[in-house]
Rosetta silent file (secondary structure, phi, psi, omega in degrees, C-alpha in Angstrom):
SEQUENCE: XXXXXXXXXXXXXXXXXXXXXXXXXXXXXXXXXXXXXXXXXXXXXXXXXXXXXXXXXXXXXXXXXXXXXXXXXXXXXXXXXXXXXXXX
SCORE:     score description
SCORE:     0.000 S_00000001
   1 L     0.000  119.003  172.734   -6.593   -0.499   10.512 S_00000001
   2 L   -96.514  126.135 -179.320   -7.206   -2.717    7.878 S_00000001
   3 L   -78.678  138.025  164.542   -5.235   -2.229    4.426 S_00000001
   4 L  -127.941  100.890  168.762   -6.195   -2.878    1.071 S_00000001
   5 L   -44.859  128.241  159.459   -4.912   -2.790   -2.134 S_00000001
   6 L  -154.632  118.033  -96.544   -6.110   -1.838   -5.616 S_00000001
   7 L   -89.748  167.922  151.368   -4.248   -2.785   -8.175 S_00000001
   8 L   -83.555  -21.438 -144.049   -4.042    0.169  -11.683 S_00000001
   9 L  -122.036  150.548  169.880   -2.113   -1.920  -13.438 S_00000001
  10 L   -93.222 -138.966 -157.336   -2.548   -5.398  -14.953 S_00000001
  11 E   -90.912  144.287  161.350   -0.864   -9.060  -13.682 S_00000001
  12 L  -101.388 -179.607 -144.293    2.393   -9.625  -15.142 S_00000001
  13 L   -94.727  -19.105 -142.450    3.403  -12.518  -17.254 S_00000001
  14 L  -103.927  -56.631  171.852    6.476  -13.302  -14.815 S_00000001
  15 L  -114.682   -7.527  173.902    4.535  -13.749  -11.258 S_00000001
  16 L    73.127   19.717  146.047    0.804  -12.942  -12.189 S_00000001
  17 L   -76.052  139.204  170.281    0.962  -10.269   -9.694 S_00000001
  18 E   -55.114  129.645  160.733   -0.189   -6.674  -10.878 S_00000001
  19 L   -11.709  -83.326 -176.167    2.840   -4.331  -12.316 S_00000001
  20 L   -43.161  -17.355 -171.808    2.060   -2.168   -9.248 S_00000001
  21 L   -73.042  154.875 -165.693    1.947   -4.648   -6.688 S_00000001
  22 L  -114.311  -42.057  158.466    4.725   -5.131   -4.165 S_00000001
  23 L  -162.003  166.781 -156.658    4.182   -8.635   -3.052 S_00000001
  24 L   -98.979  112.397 -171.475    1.034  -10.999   -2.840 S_00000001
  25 L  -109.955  -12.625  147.711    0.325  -11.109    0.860 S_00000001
  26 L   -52.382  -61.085  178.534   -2.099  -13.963    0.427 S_00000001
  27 L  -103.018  100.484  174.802    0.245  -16.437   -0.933 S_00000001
  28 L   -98.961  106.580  164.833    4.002  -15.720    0.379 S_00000001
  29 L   -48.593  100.503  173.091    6.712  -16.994   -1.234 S_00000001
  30 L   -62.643  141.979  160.191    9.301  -17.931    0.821 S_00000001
  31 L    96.328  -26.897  173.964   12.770  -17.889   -0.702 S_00000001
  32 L  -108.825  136.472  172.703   12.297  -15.647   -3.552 S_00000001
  33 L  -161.407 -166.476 -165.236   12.837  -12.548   -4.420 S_00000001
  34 L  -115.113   31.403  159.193   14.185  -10.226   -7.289 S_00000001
  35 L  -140.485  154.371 -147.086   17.948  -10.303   -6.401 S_00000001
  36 L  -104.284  -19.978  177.637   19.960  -12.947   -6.278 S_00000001
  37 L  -101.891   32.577  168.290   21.525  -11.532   -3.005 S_00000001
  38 L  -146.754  163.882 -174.943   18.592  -10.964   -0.807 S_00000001
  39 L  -105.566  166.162 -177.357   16.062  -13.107    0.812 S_00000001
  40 L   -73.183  109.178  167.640   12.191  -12.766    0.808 S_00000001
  41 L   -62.776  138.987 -164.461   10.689  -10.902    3.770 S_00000001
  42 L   -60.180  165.098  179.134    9.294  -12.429    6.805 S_00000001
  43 L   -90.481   31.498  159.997    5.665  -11.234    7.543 S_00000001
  44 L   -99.560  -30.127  177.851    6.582   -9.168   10.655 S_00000001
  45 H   -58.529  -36.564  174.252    8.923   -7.454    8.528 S_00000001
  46 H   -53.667  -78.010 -170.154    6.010   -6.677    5.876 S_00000001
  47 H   -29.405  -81.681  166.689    4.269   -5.681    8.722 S_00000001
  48 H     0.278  -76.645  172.716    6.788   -3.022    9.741 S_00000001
  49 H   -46.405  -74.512 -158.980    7.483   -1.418    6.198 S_00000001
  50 H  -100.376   29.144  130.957    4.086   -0.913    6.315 S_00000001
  51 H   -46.407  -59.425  172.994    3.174    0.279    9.406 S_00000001
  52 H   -59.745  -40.706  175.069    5.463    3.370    8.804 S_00000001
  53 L   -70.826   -8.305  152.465    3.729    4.422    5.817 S_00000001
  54 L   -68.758   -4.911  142.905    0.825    4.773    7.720 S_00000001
  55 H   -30.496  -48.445 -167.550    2.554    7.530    9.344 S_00000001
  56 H   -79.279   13.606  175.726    2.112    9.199    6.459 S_00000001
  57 H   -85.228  -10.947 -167.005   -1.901    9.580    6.603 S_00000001
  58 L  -101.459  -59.905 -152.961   -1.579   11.900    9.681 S_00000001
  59 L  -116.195  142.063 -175.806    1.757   13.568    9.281 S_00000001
  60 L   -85.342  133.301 -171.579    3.474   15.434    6.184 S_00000001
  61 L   -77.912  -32.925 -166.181    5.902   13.185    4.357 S_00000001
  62 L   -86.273    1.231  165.104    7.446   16.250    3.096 S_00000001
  63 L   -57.972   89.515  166.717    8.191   17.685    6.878 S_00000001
  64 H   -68.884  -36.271  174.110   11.509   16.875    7.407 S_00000001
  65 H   -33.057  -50.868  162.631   11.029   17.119   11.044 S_00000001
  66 H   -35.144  -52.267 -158.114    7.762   14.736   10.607 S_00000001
  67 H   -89.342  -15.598 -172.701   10.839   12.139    8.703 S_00000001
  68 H   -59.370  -34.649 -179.212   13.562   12.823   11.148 S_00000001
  69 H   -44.796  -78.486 -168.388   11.416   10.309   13.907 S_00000001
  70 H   -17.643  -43.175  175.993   12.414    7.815   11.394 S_00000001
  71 H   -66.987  -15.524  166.956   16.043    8.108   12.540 S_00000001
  72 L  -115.000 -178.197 -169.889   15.214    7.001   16.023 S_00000001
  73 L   -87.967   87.592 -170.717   13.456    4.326   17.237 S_00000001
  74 H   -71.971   -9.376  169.022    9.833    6.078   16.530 S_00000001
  75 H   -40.186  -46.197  179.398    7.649    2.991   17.655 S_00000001
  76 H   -51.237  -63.883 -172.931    8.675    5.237   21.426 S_00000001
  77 H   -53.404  -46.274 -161.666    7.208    8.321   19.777 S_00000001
  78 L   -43.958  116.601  171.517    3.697    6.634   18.787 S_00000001
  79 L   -69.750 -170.078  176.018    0.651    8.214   20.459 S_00000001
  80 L   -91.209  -14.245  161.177   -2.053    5.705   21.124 S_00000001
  81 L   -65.063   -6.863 -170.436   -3.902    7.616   17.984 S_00000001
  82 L   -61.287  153.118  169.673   -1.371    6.555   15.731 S_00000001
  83 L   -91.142  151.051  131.166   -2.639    3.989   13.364 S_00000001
  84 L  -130.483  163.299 -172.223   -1.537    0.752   13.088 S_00000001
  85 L   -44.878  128.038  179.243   -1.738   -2.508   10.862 S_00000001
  86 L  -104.360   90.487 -172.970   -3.498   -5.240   11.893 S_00000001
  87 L   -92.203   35.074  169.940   -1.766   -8.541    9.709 S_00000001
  88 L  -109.691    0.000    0.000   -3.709  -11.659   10.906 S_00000001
């Protein structure tokens, strides 16, 4: 599955990213981020985050049973229909 973004909103002034945007997965900035006590995520980590919201195209977000997988390790749970991200 390939993802794509599109942005609503325009670039801000601060990183020239769109308001809506979560991070620029073109360019990654290592080392930065928007707390002074956390580091910038690696891009398996990216990956990850958003792999689970792709849960949500199949399965109701508002099902807690559907969010309870989340509490285990649901990668176990995954049929082979599930989608996932392709980041390369």
């Amino acid at each position: 599955m390939k993802l794509e973004f599109h942005p609503t909103f325009a670039s801000s002034q601060f990183d020239s990213l769109p308001l809506d945007a979560w991070i620029d997965f073109k360019r990654l900035r290592k080392g930065l981020s928007t707390r002074s006590n956390a580091s910038s995520l690696q891009p398996k980590q990216i990956q990850r985050v958003l792999n689970i919201g792709t849960c949500f195209y199949c399965h109701n977000w508002s099902d807690s049973q559907s969010l309870n997988i989340f509490i285990t390790d649901y990668r176990r749970k995954m049929s082979s229909k599930c989608l996932q991200l392709d980041m390369k």
